[in-house]
Tab-separated table of N, CA and C in Angstrom:
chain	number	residue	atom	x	y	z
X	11	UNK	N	-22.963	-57.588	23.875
X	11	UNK	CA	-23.013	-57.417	25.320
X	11	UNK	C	-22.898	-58.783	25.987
X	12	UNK	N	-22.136	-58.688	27.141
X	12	UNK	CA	-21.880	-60.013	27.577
X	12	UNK	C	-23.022	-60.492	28.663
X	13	UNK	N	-23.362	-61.592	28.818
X	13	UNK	CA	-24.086	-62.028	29.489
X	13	UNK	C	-23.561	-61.905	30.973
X	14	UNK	N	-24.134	-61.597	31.848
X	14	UNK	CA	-24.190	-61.722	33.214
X	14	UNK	C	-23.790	-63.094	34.083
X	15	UNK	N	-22.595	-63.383	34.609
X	15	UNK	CA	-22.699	-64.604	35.295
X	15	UNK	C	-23.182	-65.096	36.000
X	16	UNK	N	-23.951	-66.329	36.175
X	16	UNK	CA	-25.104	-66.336	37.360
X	16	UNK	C	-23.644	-67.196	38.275
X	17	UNK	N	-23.850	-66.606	40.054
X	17	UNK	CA	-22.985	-67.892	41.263
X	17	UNK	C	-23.781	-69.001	41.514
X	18	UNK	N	-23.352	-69.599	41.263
X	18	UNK	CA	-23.404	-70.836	41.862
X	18	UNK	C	-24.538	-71.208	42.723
X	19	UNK	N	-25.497	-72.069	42.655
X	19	UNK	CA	-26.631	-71.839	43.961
X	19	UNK	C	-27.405	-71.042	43.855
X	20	UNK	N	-27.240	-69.749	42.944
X	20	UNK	CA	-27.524	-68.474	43.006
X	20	UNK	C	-29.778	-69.116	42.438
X	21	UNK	N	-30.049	-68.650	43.619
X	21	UNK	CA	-31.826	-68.751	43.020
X	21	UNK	C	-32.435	-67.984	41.734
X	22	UNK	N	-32.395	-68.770	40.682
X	22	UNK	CA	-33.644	-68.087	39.355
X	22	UNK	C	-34.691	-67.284	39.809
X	23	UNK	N	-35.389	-66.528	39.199
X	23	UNK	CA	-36.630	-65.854	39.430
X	23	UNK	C	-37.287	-66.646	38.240
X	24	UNK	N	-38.815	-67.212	38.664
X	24	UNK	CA	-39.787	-66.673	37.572
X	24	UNK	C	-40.966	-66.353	38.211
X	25	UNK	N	-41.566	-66.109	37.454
X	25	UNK	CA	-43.435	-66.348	37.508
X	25	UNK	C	-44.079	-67.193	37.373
X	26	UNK	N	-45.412	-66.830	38.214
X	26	UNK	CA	-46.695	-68.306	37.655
X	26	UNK	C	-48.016	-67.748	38.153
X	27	UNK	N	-48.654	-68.038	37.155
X	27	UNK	CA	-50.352	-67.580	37.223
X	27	UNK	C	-51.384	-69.226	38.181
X	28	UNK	N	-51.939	-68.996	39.328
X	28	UNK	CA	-52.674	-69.906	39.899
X	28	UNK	C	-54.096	-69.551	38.999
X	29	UNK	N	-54.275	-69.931	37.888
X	29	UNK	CA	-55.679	-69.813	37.471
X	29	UNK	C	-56.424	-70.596	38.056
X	30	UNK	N	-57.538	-69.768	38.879
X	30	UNK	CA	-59.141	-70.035	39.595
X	30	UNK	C	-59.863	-70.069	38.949
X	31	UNK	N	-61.398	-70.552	39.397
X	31	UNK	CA	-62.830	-70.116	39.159
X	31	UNK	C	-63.518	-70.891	40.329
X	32	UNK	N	-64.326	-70.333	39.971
X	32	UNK	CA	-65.817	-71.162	41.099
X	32	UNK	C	-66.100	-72.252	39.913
X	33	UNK	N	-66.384	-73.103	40.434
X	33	UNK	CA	-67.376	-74.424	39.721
X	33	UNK	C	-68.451	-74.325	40.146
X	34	UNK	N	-69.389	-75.240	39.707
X	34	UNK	CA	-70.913	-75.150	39.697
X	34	UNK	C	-71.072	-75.297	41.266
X	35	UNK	N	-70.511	-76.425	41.972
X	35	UNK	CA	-70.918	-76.692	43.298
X	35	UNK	C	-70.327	-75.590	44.156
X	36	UNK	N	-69.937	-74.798	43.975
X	36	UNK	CA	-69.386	-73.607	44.747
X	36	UNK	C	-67.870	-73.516	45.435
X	37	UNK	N	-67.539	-74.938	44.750
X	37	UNK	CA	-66.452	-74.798	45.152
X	37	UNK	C	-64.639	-74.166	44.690
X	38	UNK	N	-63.858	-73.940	44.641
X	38	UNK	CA	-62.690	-73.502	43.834
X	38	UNK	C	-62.089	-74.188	43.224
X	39	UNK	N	-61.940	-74.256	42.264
X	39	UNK	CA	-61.520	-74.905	40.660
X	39	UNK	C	-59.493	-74.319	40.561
X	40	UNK	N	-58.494	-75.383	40.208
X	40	UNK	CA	-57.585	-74.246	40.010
X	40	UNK	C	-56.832	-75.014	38.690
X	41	UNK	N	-56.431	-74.364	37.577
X	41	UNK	CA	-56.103	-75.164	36.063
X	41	UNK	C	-54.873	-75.320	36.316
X	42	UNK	N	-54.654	-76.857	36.144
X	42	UNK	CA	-53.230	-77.245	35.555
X	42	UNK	C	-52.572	-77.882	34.620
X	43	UNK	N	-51.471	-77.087	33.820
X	43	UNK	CA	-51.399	-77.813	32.727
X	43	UNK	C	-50.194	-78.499	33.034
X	44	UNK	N	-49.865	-79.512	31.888
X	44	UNK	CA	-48.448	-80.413	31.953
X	44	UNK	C	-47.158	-79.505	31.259
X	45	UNK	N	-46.164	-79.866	32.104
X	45	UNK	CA	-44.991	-79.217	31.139
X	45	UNK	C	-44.572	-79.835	29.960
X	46	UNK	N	-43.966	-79.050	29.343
X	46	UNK	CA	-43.866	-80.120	27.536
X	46	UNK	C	-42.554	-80.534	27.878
X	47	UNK	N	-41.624	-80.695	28.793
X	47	UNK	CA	-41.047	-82.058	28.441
X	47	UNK	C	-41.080	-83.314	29.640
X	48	UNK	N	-41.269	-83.206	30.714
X	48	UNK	CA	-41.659	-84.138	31.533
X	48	UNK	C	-42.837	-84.692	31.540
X	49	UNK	N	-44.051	-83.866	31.239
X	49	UNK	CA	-45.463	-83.485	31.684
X	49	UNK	C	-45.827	-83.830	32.798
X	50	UNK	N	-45.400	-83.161	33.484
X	50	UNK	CA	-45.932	-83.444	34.923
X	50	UNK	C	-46.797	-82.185	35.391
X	51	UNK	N	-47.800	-82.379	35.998
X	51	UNK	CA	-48.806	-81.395	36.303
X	51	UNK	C	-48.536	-79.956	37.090
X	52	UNK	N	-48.345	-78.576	36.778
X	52	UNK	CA	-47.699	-77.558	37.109
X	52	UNK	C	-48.376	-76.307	37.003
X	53	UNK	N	-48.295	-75.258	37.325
X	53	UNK	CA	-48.750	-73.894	37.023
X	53	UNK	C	-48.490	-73.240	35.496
X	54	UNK	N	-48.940	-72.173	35.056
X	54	UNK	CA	-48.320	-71.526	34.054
X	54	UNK	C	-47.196	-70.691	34.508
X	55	UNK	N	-46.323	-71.027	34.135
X	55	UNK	CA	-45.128	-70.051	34.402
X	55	UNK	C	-44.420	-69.943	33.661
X	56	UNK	N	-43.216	-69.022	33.780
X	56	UNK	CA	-41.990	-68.977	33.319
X	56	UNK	C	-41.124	-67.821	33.497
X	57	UNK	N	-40.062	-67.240	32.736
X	57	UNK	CA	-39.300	-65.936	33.121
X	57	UNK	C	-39.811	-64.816	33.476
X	58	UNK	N	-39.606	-64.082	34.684
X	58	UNK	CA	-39.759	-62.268	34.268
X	58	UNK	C	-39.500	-61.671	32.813
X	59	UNK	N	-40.467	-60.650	32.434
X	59	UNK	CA	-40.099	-60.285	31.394
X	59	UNK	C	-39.923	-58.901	31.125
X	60	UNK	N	-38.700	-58.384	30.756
X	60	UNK	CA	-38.028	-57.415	31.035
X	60	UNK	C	-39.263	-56.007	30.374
X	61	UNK	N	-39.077	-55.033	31.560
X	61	UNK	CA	-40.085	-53.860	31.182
X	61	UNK	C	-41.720	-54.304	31.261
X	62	UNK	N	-42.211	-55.440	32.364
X	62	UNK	CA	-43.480	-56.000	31.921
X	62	UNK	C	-43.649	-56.488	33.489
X	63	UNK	N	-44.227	-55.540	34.276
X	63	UNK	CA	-44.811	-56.123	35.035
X	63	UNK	C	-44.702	-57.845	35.725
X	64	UNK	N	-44.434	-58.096	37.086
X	64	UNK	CA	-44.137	-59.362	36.956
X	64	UNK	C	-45.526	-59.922	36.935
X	65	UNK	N	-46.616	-59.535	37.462
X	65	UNK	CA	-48.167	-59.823	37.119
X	65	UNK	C	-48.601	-59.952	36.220
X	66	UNK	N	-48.360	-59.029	35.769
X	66	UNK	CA	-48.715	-59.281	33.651
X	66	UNK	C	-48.122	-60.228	33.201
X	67	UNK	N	-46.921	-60.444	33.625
X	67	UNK	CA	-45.921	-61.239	32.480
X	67	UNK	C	-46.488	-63.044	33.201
X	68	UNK	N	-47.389	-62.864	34.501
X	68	UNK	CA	-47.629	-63.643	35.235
X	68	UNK	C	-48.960	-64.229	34.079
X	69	UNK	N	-49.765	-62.741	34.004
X	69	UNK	CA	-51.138	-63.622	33.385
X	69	UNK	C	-50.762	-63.623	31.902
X	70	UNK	N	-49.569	-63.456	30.977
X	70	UNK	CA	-49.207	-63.520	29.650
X	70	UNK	C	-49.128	-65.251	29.683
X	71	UNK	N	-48.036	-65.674	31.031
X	71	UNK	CA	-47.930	-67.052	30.422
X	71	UNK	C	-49.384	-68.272	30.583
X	72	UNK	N	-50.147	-67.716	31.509
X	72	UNK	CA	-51.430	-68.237	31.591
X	72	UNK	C	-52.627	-68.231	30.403
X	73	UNK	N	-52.147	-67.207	29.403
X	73	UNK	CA	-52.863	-66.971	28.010
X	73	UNK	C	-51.798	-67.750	27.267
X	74	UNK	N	-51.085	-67.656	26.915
X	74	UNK	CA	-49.984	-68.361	25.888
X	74	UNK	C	-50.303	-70.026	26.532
X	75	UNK	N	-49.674	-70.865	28.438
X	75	UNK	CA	-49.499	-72.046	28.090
X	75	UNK	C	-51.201	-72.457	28.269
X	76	UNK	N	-52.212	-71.774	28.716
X	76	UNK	CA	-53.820	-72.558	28.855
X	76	UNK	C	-54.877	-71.495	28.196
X	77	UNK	N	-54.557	-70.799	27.456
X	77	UNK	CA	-55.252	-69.924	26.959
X	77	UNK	C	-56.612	-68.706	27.640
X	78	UNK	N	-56.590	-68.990	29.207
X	78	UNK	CA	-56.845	-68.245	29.961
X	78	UNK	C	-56.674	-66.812	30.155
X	79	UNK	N	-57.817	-66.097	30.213
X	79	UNK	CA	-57.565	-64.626	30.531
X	79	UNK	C	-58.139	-64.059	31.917
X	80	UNK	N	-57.924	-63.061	32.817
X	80	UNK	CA	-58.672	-62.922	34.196
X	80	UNK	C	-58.013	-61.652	34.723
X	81	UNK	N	-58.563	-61.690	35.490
X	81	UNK	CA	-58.203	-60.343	36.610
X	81	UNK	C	-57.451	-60.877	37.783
X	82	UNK	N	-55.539	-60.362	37.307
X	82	UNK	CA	-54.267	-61.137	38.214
X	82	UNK	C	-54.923	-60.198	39.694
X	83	UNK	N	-53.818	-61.230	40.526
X	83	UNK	CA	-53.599	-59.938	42.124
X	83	UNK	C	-52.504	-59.550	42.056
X	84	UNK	N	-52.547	-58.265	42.553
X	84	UNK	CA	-51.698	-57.044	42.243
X	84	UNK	C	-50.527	-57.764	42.887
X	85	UNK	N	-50.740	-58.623	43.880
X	85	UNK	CA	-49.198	-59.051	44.725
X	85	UNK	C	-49.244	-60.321	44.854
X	86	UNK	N	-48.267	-61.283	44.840
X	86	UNK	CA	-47.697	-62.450	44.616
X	86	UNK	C	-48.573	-62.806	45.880
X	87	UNK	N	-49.101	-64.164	45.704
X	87	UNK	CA	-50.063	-64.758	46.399
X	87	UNK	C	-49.178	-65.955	47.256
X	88	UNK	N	-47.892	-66.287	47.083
X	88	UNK	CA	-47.305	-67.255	47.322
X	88	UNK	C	-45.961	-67.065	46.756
X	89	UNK	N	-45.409	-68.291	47.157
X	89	UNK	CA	-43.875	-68.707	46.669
X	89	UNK	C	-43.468	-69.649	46.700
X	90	UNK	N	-42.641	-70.468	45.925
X	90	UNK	CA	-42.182	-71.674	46.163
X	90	UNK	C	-40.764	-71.908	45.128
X	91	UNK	N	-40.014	-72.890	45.480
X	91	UNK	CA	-38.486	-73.102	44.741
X	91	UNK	C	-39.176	-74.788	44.447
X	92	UNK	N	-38.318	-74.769	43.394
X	92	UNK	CA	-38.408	-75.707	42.897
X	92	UNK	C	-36.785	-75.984	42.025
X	93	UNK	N	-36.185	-77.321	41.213
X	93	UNK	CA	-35.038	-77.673	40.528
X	93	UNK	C	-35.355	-78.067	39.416
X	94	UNK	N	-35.080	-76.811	38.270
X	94	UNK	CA	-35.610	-76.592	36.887
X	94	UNK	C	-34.766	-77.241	36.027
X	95	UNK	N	-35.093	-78.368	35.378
X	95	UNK	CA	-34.161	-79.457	34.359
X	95	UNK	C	-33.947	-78.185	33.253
X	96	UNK	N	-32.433	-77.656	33.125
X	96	UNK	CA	-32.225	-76.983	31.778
X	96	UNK	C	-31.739	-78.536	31.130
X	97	UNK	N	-30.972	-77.554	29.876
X	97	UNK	CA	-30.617	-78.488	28.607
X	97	UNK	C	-29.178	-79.287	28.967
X	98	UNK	N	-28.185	-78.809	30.341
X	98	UNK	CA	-27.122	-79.495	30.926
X	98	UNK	C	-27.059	-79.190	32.127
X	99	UNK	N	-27.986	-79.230	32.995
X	99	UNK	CA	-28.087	-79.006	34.131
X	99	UNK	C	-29.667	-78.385	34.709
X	100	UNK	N	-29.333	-78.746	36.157
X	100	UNK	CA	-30.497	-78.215	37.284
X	100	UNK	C	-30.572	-76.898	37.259
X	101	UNK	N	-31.240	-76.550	37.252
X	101	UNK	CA	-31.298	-74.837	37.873
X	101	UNK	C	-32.244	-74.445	39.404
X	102	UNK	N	-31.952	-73.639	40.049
X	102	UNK	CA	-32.915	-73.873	41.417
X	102	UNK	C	-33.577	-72.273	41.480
X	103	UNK	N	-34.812	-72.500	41.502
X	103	UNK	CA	-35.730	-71.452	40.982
X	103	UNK	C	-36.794	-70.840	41.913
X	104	UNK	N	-36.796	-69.632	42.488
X	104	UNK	CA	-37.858	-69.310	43.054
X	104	UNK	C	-38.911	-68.739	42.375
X	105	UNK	N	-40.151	-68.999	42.261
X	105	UNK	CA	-41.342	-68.965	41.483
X	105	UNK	C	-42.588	-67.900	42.569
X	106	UNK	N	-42.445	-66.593	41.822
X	106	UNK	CA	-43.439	-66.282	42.589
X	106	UNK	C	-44.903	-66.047	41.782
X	107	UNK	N	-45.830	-66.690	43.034
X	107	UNK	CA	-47.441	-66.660	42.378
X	107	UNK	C	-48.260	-66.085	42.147
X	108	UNK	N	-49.182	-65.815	41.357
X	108	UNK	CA	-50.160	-64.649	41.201
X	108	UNK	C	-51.397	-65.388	40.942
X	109	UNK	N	-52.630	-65.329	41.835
X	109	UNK	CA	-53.862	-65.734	41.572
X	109	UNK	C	-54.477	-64.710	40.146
X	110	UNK	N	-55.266	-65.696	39.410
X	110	UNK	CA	-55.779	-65.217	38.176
X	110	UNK	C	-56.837	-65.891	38.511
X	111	UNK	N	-58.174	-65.000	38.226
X	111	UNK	CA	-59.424	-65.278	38.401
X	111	UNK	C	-59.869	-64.964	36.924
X	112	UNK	N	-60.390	-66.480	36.692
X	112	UNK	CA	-60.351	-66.316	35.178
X	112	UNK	C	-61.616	-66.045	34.414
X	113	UNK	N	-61.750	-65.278	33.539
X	113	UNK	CA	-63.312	-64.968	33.130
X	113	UNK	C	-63.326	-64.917	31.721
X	114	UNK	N	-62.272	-65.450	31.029
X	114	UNK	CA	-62.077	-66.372	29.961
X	114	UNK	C	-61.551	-67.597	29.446
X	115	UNK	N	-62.175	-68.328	28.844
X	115	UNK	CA	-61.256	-69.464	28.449
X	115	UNK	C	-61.108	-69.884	27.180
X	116	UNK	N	-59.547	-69.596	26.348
X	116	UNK	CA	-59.997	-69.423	24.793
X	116	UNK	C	-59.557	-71.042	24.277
X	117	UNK	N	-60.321	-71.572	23.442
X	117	UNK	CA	-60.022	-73.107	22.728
X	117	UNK	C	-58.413	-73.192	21.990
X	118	UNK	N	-58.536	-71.964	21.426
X	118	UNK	CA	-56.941	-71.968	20.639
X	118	UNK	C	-55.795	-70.607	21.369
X	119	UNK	N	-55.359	-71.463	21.193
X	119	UNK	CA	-54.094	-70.615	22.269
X	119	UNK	C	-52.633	-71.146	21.711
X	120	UNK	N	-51.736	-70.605	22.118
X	120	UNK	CA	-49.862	-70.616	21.683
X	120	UNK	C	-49.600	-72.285	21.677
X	121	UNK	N	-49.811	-72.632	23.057
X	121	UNK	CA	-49.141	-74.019	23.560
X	121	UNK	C	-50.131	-74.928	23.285
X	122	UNK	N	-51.676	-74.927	22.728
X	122	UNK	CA	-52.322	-75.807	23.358
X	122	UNK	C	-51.848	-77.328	22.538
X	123	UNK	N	-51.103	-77.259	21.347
X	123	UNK	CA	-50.630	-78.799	20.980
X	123	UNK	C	-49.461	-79.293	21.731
X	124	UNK	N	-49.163	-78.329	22.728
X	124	UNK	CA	-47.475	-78.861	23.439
X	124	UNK	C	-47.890	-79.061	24.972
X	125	UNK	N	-49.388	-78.481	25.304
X	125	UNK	CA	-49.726	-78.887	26.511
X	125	UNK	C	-51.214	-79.560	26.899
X	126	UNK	N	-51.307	-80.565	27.698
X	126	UNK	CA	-52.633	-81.072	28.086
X	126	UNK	C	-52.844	-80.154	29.511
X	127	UNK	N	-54.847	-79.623	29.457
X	127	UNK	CA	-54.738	-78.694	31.047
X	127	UNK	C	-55.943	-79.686	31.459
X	128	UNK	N	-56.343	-79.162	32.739
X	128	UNK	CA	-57.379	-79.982	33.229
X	128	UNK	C	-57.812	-79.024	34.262
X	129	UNK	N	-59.118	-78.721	34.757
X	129	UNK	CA	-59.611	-78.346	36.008
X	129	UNK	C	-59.707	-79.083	36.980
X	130	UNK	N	-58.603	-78.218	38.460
X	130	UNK	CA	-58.804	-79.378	39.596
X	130	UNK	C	-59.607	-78.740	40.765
X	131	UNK	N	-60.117	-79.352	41.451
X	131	UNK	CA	-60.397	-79.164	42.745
X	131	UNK	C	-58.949	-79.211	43.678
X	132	UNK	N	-59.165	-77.713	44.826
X	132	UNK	CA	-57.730	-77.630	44.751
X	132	UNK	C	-57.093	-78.772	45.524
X	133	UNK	N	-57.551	-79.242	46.621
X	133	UNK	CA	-57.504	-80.682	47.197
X	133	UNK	C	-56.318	-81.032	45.897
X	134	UNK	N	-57.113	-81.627	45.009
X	134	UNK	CA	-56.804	-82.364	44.408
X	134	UNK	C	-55.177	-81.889	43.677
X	135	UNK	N	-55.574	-81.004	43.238
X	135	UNK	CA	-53.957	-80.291	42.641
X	135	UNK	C	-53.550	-80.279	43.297
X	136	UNK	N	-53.598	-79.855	45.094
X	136	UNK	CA	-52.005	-79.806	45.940
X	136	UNK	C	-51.296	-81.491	45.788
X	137	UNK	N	-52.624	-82.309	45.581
X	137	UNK	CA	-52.296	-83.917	45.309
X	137	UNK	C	-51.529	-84.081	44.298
X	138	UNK	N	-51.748	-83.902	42.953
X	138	UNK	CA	-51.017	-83.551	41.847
X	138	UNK	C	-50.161	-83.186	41.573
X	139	UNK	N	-49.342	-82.456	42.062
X	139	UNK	CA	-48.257	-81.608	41.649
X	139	UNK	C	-46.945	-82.175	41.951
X	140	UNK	N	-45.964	-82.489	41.682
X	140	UNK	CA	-44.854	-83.023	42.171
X	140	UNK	C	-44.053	-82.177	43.252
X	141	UNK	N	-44.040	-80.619	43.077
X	141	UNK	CA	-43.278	-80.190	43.567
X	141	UNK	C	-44.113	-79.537	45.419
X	142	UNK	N	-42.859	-80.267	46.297
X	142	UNK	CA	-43.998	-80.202	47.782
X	142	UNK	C	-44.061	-78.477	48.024
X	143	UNK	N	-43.243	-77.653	47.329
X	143	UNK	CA	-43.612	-76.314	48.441
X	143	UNK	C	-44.785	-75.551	47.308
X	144	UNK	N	-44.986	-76.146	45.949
X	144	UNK	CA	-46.415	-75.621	45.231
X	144	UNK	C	-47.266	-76.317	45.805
X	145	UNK	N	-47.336	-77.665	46.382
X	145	UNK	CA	-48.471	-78.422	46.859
X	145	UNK	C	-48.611	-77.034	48.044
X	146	UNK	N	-47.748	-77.116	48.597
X	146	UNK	CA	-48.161	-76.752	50.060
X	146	UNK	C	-48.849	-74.633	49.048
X	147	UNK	N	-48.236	-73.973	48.703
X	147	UNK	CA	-49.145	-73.151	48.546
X	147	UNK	C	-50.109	-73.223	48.179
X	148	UNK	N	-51.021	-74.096	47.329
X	148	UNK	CA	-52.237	-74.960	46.879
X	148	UNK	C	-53.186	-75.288	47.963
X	149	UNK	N	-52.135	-75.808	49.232
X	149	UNK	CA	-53.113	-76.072	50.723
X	149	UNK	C	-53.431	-74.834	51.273
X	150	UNK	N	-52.616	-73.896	51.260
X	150	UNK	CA	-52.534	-72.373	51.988
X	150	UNK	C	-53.896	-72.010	51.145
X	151	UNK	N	-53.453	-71.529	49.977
X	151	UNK	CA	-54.941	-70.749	49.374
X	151	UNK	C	-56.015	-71.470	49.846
X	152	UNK	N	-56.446	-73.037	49.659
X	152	UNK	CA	-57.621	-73.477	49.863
X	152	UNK	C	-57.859	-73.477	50.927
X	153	UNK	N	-56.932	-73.223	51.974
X	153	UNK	CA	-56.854	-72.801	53.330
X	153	UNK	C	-58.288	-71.821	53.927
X	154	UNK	N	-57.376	-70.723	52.982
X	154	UNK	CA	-58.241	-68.984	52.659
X	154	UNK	C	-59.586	-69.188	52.224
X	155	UNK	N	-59.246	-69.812	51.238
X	155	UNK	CA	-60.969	-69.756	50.334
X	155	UNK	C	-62.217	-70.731	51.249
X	156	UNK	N	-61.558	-71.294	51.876
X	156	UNK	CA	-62.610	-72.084	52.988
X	156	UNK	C	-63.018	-70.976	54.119
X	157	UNK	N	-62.032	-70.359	54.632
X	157	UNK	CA	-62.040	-69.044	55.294
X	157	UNK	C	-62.945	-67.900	55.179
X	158	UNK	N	-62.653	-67.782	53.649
X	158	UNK	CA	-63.684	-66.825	52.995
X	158	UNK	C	-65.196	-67.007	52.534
X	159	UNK	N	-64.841	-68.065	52.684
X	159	UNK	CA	-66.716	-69.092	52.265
X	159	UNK	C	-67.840	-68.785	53.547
């Protein structure tokens, strides 16, 4: 079967899990790990996966790249594009988000020798992140959660 031609410009889809928690001081915690070939500080994400929920397939890559498990939201919490280094070229990708409230955290997991994670204060991750329209959904949620406090 032949592959599908993508046009030109044409926007990628994937996914990405915003894994939360509360920290001790009450404030919102959100995990980020590095990508394995730049490592630059990012969400768990990656492709839709065919017949799988894009939520699920949202909190699959959050267990596989940080070994995290939680209760996703039913609907994309955000969005953002970003320019995905393939193996001969850019790709330009819209990434939609799913908050994961996490109420596990396992030591051994798929990626954990191909990725370093860290808990941020979200402040701090919209600081972190290279890409400005994930910073800016990072400001939006902590937006909310100050809201909701």
């Amino acid at each position: 079967m032949k592959k599908a031609k993508r046009k030109t410009g044409e926007k990628r889809s994937q996914i990405a899990a915003m894994p939360i928690r509360r920290a001790a001081d009450g404030s919102t915690e959100l995990l980020l790990v590095t990508s394995r070939t730049t490592r630059r500080w990012i969400v768990p994400k990656g492709w839709p996966m065919k017949g799988v929920k894009d939520r699920d397939a949202a909190a699959q890559e959050a267990y596989e790249e940080a070994g995290v498990l939680g209760r996703v939201s039913e609907k994309p919490a955000g969005r953002y594009s970003y320019w995905k280094r393939m193996s001969d070229h850019f790709a330009l990708c819209e990434v939609k988000l799913y908050l994961l409230e996490v109420e596990q955290q396992h030591a051994d997991f798929r990626e954990q020798h191909q990725r370093d994670l860290h808990w941020f204060k979200l402040a701090d991750a919209a600081d972190i992140v290279d890409e400005p329209e994930l910073s800016t959904a990072i400001r939006k949620l902590q937006a909310q959660v100050s809201l909701a406090a």
